[in-house]
Amino acid sequence: MSRLWTGSENNPFADRTVLVACQSPWVEPLTKTIREEAGQPLIVKKMEEVFPILQFGQPEWFILSEGFDADPSQSNPLLEYLQNMPTGQRREIFLVWIGTNIKSGDILSAFSYSVNLVIHPDQLSEIAKQIKKSWLMWRDLYQVFVQIRLRTTGY
């Protein structure tokens, strides 16, 4: 079980690396918030930097935005990669999607994007609060499943 499942209810970011792949106007407020929450932002500027991290580093927290190193009018290749990632690998990443065509915290939008949480850029000031709330709901829903899977399969 990854450390993602064992985070503090008060601060799941504490001492965790958060992969940030976002458009430039949103990077600064995100990094500031992550640092205020005792997390360690890992900022990537190009899509090519992300794939090795996902393949070999397996981040527990990943914040991705529309338009990151791609044409916003087309589908995001990183999001598609994550949506098609093997289930065992994907469930160990808490993925936050930032997009202009969504309502923050909308569970159906998050489901349709195959992410854990969706945030509208206008709500970035509330991102830590939104992530904590969503992470607690996610953990409470899936933790028992993961524990049973660990006992029965060993991984």
Short mmCIF file of C-alpha atoms in Angstrom, two decimals:
data_model
loop_
_atom_site.label_atom_id
_atom_site.label_comp_id
_atom_site.label_asym_id
_atom_site.label_seq_id
_atom_site.Cartn_x
_atom_site.Cartn_y
_atom_site.Cartn_z
CA MET A 1 0.00 0.00 0.00
CA SER A 2 1.45 3.36 -0.96
CA ARG A 3 1.90 6.22 1.45
CA LEU A 4 -1.02 7.92 -0.27
CA TRP A 5 -3.42 5.80 1.77
CA THR A 6 -1.79 6.63 5.09
CA GLY A 7 -1.77 10.43 4.96
CA SER A 8 -2.86 12.51 7.91
CA GLU A 9 -6.53 13.50 7.80
CA ASN A 10 -5.51 17.05 8.66
CA ASN A 11 -2.81 17.25 5.99
CA PRO A 12 -2.42 14.53 3.36
CA PHE A 13 0.31 16.64 1.65
CA ALA A 14 2.74 16.62 4.58
CA ASP A 15 6.19 15.51 3.41
CA ARG A 16 4.80 14.32 0.06
CA THR A 17 5.93 15.19 -3.42
CA VAL A 18 3.21 16.67 -5.61
CA LEU A 19 3.79 16.49 -9.36
CA VAL A 20 2.55 19.72 -10.96
CA ALA A 21 1.99 19.84 -14.72
CA CYS A 22 0.03 23.03 -15.31
CA GLN A 23 -0.18 26.12 -17.46
CA SER A 24 2.10 28.91 -16.30
CA PRO A 25 -0.47 31.26 -14.72
CA TRP A 26 -1.62 28.49 -12.39
CA VAL A 27 1.76 27.09 -11.33
CA GLU A 28 2.65 29.84 -8.86
CA PRO A 29 -0.53 29.69 -6.71
CA LEU A 30 -0.38 25.88 -6.73
CA THR A 31 3.25 25.76 -5.62
CA LYS A 32 2.61 28.31 -2.91
CA THR A 33 -0.35 26.30 -1.57
CA ILE A 34 1.53 23.00 -1.67
CA ARG A 35 4.46 24.51 0.24
CA GLU A 36 2.09 26.07 2.80
CA GLU A 37 0.66 22.58 3.33
CA ALA A 38 4.18 21.17 3.95
CA GLY A 39 4.23 19.38 0.60
CA GLN A 40 7.04 19.42 -1.93
CA PRO A 41 6.01 20.53 -5.42
CA LEU A 42 7.78 18.93 -8.37
CA ILE A 43 7.12 21.25 -11.29
CA VAL A 44 7.47 19.95 -14.83
CA LYS A 45 7.45 22.22 -17.84
CA LYS A 46 7.19 19.76 -20.72
CA MET A 47 5.22 16.61 -21.33
CA GLU A 48 8.42 14.64 -22.01
CA GLU A 49 9.47 15.24 -18.38
CA VAL A 50 6.30 13.66 -17.03
CA PHE A 51 6.33 10.21 -18.66
CA PRO A 52 9.56 8.97 -16.99
CA ILE A 53 8.25 10.16 -13.62
CA LEU A 54 4.97 8.30 -14.15
CA GLN A 55 6.72 5.16 -15.37
CA PHE A 56 9.50 4.99 -12.79
CA GLY A 57 8.72 7.41 -9.96
CA GLN A 58 4.99 6.82 -9.51
CA PRO A 59 3.93 10.08 -7.81
CA GLU A 60 1.17 9.84 -5.23
CA TRP A 61 -0.18 13.32 -5.98
CA PHE A 62 -0.49 14.70 -9.49
CA ILE A 63 -2.06 18.02 -10.49
CA LEU A 64 -2.61 18.34 -14.24
CA SER A 65 -4.25 21.15 -16.17
CA GLU A 66 -5.83 21.48 -19.55
CA GLY A 67 -3.48 23.14 -22.01
CA PHE A 68 -0.33 21.81 -20.35
CA ASP A 69 2.19 21.54 -23.19
CA ALA A 70 -0.66 20.76 -25.59
CA ASP A 71 -3.33 22.45 -27.66
CA PRO A 72 -6.27 23.08 -25.30
CA SER A 73 -8.76 22.48 -28.12
CA GLN A 74 -7.55 18.87 -28.44
CA SER A 75 -7.55 16.05 -25.91
CA ASN A 76 -4.66 16.09 -23.47
CA PRO A 77 -2.17 13.23 -24.17
CA LEU A 78 -1.13 13.06 -20.51
CA LEU A 79 -4.70 12.73 -19.36
CA GLU A 80 -5.30 10.02 -21.96
CA TYR A 81 -2.17 8.20 -20.78
CA LEU A 82 -3.41 8.30 -17.18
CA GLN A 83 -6.91 7.21 -18.20
CA ASN A 84 -5.44 4.16 -19.94
CA MET A 85 -2.93 3.32 -17.22
CA PRO A 86 -3.29 -0.15 -15.67
CA THR A 87 -5.70 -0.05 -12.74
CA GLY A 88 -3.17 -1.24 -10.18
CA GLN A 89 -0.85 1.60 -11.09
CA ARG A 90 -3.53 4.29 -11.50
CA ARG A 91 -5.18 3.67 -8.12
CA GLU A 92 -1.95 4.70 -6.39
CA ILE A 93 -2.12 8.23 -7.84
CA PHE A 94 -4.51 10.92 -6.65
CA LEU A 95 -5.09 12.93 -9.81
CA VAL A 96 -6.46 16.47 -9.81
CA TRP A 97 -7.60 17.97 -13.14
CA ILE A 98 -7.78 21.75 -13.58
CA GLY A 99 -10.05 22.86 -16.39
CA THR A 100 -12.10 25.83 -17.46
CA ASN A 101 -15.13 23.83 -18.63
CA ILE A 102 -15.92 22.18 -15.30
CA LYS A 103 -17.41 23.01 -11.92
CA SER A 104 -15.01 22.50 -9.02
CA GLY A 105 -15.67 19.36 -7.02
CA ASP A 106 -18.21 17.94 -9.46
CA ILE A 107 -18.09 14.18 -8.91
CA LEU A 108 -19.64 13.30 -12.27
CA SER A 109 -17.08 15.41 -14.14
CA ALA A 110 -14.28 13.77 -12.16
CA PHE A 111 -15.69 10.36 -13.06
CA SER A 112 -15.98 11.25 -16.75
CA TYR A 113 -12.36 12.46 -16.83
CA SER A 114 -11.19 9.42 -14.79
CA VAL A 115 -9.63 11.70 -12.19
CA ASN A 116 -10.11 12.00 -8.46
CA LEU A 117 -11.00 15.69 -8.38
CA VAL A 118 -11.79 18.46 -10.85
CA ILE A 119 -11.07 22.11 -10.08
CA HIS A 120 -11.98 25.25 -12.01
CA PRO A 121 -9.05 27.74 -12.19
CA ASP A 122 -11.15 30.38 -10.42
CA GLN A 123 -11.17 28.08 -7.37
CA LEU A 124 -7.39 27.57 -7.07
CA SER A 125 -7.36 29.55 -3.82
CA GLU A 126 -9.49 26.75 -2.34
CA ILE A 127 -7.52 23.85 -3.82
CA ALA A 128 -6.01 22.58 -0.56
CA LYS A 129 -9.43 22.47 1.10
CA GLN A 130 -11.01 20.81 -1.96
CA ILE A 131 -8.24 18.21 -2.22
CA LYS A 132 -8.41 17.31 1.48
CA LYS A 133 -12.17 16.85 1.31
CA SER A 134 -12.00 14.78 -1.87
CA TRP A 135 -9.05 12.71 -0.63
CA LEU A 136 -10.87 11.81 2.59
CA MET A 137 -13.95 10.70 0.65
CA TRP A 138 -11.79 8.68 -1.75
CA ARG A 139 -9.77 7.07 1.02
CA ASP A 140 -12.85 6.17 3.04
CA LEU A 141 -14.48 4.62 -0.01
CA TYR A 142 -11.54 2.55 -1.26
CA GLN A 143 -9.30 1.85 1.75
CA VAL A 144 -11.11 -1.33 2.80
CA PHE A 145 -10.94 -2.64 -0.77
CA VAL A 146 -7.19 -2.02 -0.92
CA GLN A 147 -6.58 -3.64 2.47
CA ILE A 148 -8.49 -6.77 1.46
CA ARG A 149 -6.67 -6.90 -1.88
CA LEU A 150 -3.36 -6.68 -0.02
CA ARG A 151 -4.29 -9.53 2.32
CA THR A 152 -5.50 -11.81 -0.47
CA THR A 153 -2.98 -11.08 -3.21
CA GLY A 154 -0.01 -9.62 -1.37
CA TYR A 155 0.16 -6.50 -3.56
#
